[in-house]
Amino acid sequence: MNVRTINTDELNLLFQLFDYNNPDEMIAENTRDITEGKIDIFGLFQDNRLIGEIHAAYVHDDNRFAVKNKRTYLFAFRIHKDFQGKGYGQLLMNKVISILAEKGYSEFTIGVEDDNKTAIHIYSKLGFTQLIGRMSEEYQGDSYEYGLYLKSL
């Protein structure tokens, strides 16, 4: 297993993990954000196959999510369905947090919908235990309401 950032030429790999309503918009948005240094997308690879992803946002309009050089917002955390339940998500999350801690980040946030009890349990085991806000947003026409959880090192 190998964890590394996904470059802008590889964004189409993300289609293996999520069915985007507007793939072209996703590629344009993520290309811009990666190029501007606003985000990184970390991929978990087995050989050359992408089996997981986490996006890390370094800046956000709401500082509960992210504060440059201190707090990172982790989102779009996905493991391919064929690899779920085998510890790969925990491996990916721990590796990404380790990489970001080496860059000076000491706080991490993640959003999870209230009805996703499995994710809440997993995130709690990973140290995301402090609820710091109730959020709602839209992405590509879908609405999401969720709790924003904090993990501090």
CSV table of C-alpha atoms in Angstrom, one decimal:
chain,number,residue,atom,x,y,z
A,1,MET,CA,0.0,0.0,0.0
A,2,ASN,CA,1.2,3.5,-0.9
A,3,VAL,CA,-0.2,6.9,0.1
A,4,ARG,CA,0.6,9.9,-2.0
A,5,THR,CA,-0.9,13.1,-3.4
A,6,ILE,CA,-2.9,12.8,-6.6
A,7,ASN,CA,-1.8,15.3,-9.2
A,8,THR,CA,-4.2,17.2,-11.5
A,9,ASP,CA,-3.6,14.9,-14.4
A,10,GLU,CA,-4.9,12.0,-12.3
A,11,LEU,CA,-8.2,13.5,-11.1
A,12,ASN,CA,-10.2,11.1,-13.4
A,13,LEU,CA,-9.0,8.3,-11.1
A,14,LEU,CA,-11.5,9.6,-8.5
A,15,PHE,CA,-14.4,8.4,-10.7
A,16,GLN,CA,-13.6,4.9,-9.4
A,17,LEU,CA,-14.6,5.9,-5.9
A,18,PHE,CA,-17.5,8.4,-6.4
A,19,ASP,CA,-20.2,9.0,-9.1
A,20,TYR,CA,-20.0,12.8,-9.6
A,21,ASN,CA,-23.1,14.5,-11.0
A,22,ASN,CA,-20.8,16.8,-13.0
A,23,PRO,CA,-17.4,15.2,-13.6
A,24,ASP,CA,-16.0,18.2,-15.7
A,25,GLU,CA,-16.9,20.6,-12.9
A,26,MET,CA,-15.2,18.4,-10.3
A,27,ILE,CA,-12.0,18.3,-12.4
A,28,ALA,CA,-12.0,22.0,-13.0
A,29,GLU,CA,-12.7,22.9,-9.3
A,30,ASN,CA,-10.0,20.5,-7.9
A,31,THR,CA,-7.5,21.5,-10.6
A,32,ARG,CA,-7.9,25.1,-9.6
A,33,ASP,CA,-7.8,24.4,-5.8
A,34,ILE,CA,-4.7,22.1,-6.1
A,35,THR,CA,-2.9,24.6,-8.3
A,36,GLU,CA,-3.7,27.4,-5.9
A,37,GLY,CA,-2.5,25.4,-2.9
A,38,LYS,CA,-5.9,25.3,-1.2
A,39,ILE,CA,-6.2,21.5,-1.1
A,40,ASP,CA,-4.3,18.3,-1.6
A,41,ILE,CA,-6.0,15.0,-2.5
A,42,PHE,CA,-4.3,12.0,-1.0
A,43,GLY,CA,-4.8,8.6,-2.6
A,44,LEU,CA,-4.3,5.1,-1.2
A,45,PHE,CA,-2.9,2.9,-3.9
A,46,GLN,CA,-2.5,-0.9,-4.1
A,47,ASP,CA,0.1,-1.3,-6.9
A,48,ASN,CA,-1.3,1.3,-9.4
A,49,ARG,CA,-5.0,0.9,-8.4
A,50,LEU,CA,-6.6,3.7,-6.4
A,51,ILE,CA,-8.5,2.2,-3.5
A,52,GLY,CA,-9.1,5.2,-1.3
A,53,GLU,CA,-9.0,9.0,-1.1
A,54,ILE,CA,-9.1,11.9,1.4
A,55,HIS,CA,-9.1,15.6,0.4
A,56,ALA,CA,-7.4,18.0,2.8
A,57,ALA,CA,-8.4,21.7,2.7
A,58,TYR,CA,-5.9,24.1,4.1
A,59,VAL,CA,-8.1,27.3,3.9
A,60,HIS,CA,-11.8,27.9,4.4
A,61,ASP,CA,-14.1,30.9,4.8
A,62,ASP,CA,-15.2,29.4,8.2
A,63,ASN,CA,-12.2,28.9,10.5
A,64,ARG,CA,-14.0,26.0,12.3
A,65,PHE,CA,-13.0,24.0,9.2
A,66,ALA,CA,-9.5,25.1,8.4
A,67,VAL,CA,-6.8,27.6,9.4
A,68,LYS,CA,-3.7,27.8,7.3
A,69,ASN,CA,-0.7,26.0,9.0
A,70,LYS,CA,-2.8,24.9,12.0
A,71,ARG,CA,-6.1,23.2,11.1
A,72,THR,CA,-7.0,21.1,8.1
A,73,TYR,CA,-10.4,20.1,7.0
A,74,LEU,CA,-10.5,16.4,5.8
A,75,PHE,CA,-13.3,15.5,3.4
A,76,ALA,CA,-14.3,13.2,0.6
A,77,PHE,CA,-12.9,10.3,2.6
A,78,ARG,CA,-13.7,7.2,0.6
A,79,ILE,CA,-12.5,3.6,0.3
A,80,HIS,CA,-13.5,1.5,-2.7
A,81,LYS,CA,-16.3,-0.9,-1.7
A,82,ASP,CA,-14.2,-4.0,-2.5
A,83,PHE,CA,-11.7,-2.9,0.2
A,84,GLN,CA,-14.0,-1.6,3.0
A,85,GLY,CA,-13.9,-3.3,6.4
A,86,LYS,CA,-10.2,-4.3,6.1
A,87,GLY,CA,-8.5,-1.4,7.9
A,88,TYR,CA,-7.5,0.5,4.8
A,89,GLY,CA,-9.5,3.6,5.8
A,90,GLN,CA,-7.8,3.8,9.2
A,91,LEU,CA,-4.4,3.3,7.5
A,92,LEU,CA,-5.1,6.1,5.0
A,93,MET,CA,-6.4,8.5,7.7
A,94,ASN,CA,-3.5,7.9,10.0
A,95,LYS,CA,-0.9,8.3,7.2
A,96,VAL,CA,-2.5,11.5,6.0
A,97,ILE,CA,-2.6,13.0,9.5
A,98,SER,CA,1.0,12.0,10.0
A,99,ILE,CA,2.0,13.7,6.7
A,100,LEU,CA,0.1,16.8,7.7
A,101,ALA,CA,1.5,16.9,11.2
A,102,GLU,CA,5.0,16.9,9.7
A,103,LYS,CA,4.0,20.0,7.9
A,104,GLY,CA,2.9,21.7,11.2
A,105,TYR,CA,-0.8,21.0,11.3
A,106,SER,CA,-2.1,20.0,14.8
A,107,GLU,CA,-5.8,20.1,14.3
A,108,PHE,CA,-8.0,18.2,11.9
A,109,THR,CA,-11.7,18.4,11.2
A,110,ILE,CA,-14.1,16.1,9.5
A,111,GLY,CA,-17.8,16.2,8.7
A,112,VAL,CA,-20.2,13.3,9.1
A,113,GLU,CA,-23.9,13.0,8.6
A,114,ASP,CA,-25.8,12.1,11.8
A,115,ASP,CA,-27.4,9.0,10.2
A,116,ASN,CA,-24.0,7.6,9.2
A,117,LYS,CA,-23.5,5.7,12.5
A,118,THR,CA,-20.7,3.6,11.0
A,119,ALA,CA,-18.6,6.6,10.0
A,120,ILE,CA,-19.3,8.3,13.4
A,121,HIS,CA,-18.0,5.2,15.2
A,122,ILE,CA,-14.9,5.0,12.9
A,123,TYR,CA,-14.1,8.7,13.3
A,124,SER,CA,-14.5,8.5,17.0
A,125,LYS,CA,-12.0,5.6,17.2
A,126,LEU,CA,-9.6,7.8,15.1
A,127,GLY,CA,-9.9,10.7,17.7
A,128,PHE,CA,-12.5,12.9,16.1
A,129,THR,CA,-14.6,13.2,19.2
A,130,GLN,CA,-15.3,16.9,19.7
A,131,LEU,CA,-18.4,18.2,17.9
A,132,ILE,CA,-17.6,21.8,17.0
A,133,GLY,CA,-20.5,22.7,14.7
A,134,ARG,CA,-23.7,21.7,12.8
A,135,MET,CA,-23.2,22.4,9.1
A,136,SER,CA,-25.1,22.3,5.8
A,137,GLU,CA,-23.9,22.7,2.3
A,138,GLU,CA,-24.7,21.8,-1.3
A,139,TYR,CA,-22.4,20.1,-3.8
A,140,GLN,CA,-23.3,19.5,-7.4
A,141,GLY,CA,-27.0,19.8,-6.6
A,142,ASP,CA,-27.0,17.5,-3.5
A,143,SER,CA,-27.6,18.9,0.0
A,144,TYR,CA,-25.7,17.7,3.0
A,145,GLU,CA,-26.3,18.3,6.8
A,146,TYR,CA,-23.6,17.1,9.1
A,147,GLY,CA,-21.7,17.4,12.3
A,148,LEU,CA,-18.2,18.9,12.1
A,149,TYR,CA,-15.8,17.0,14.5
A,150,LEU,CA,-12.4,18.0,15.7
A,151,LYS,CA,-9.3,16.0,16.4
A,152,SER,CA,-6.3,17.7,18.1
A,153,LEU,CA,-2.8,16.3,18.4
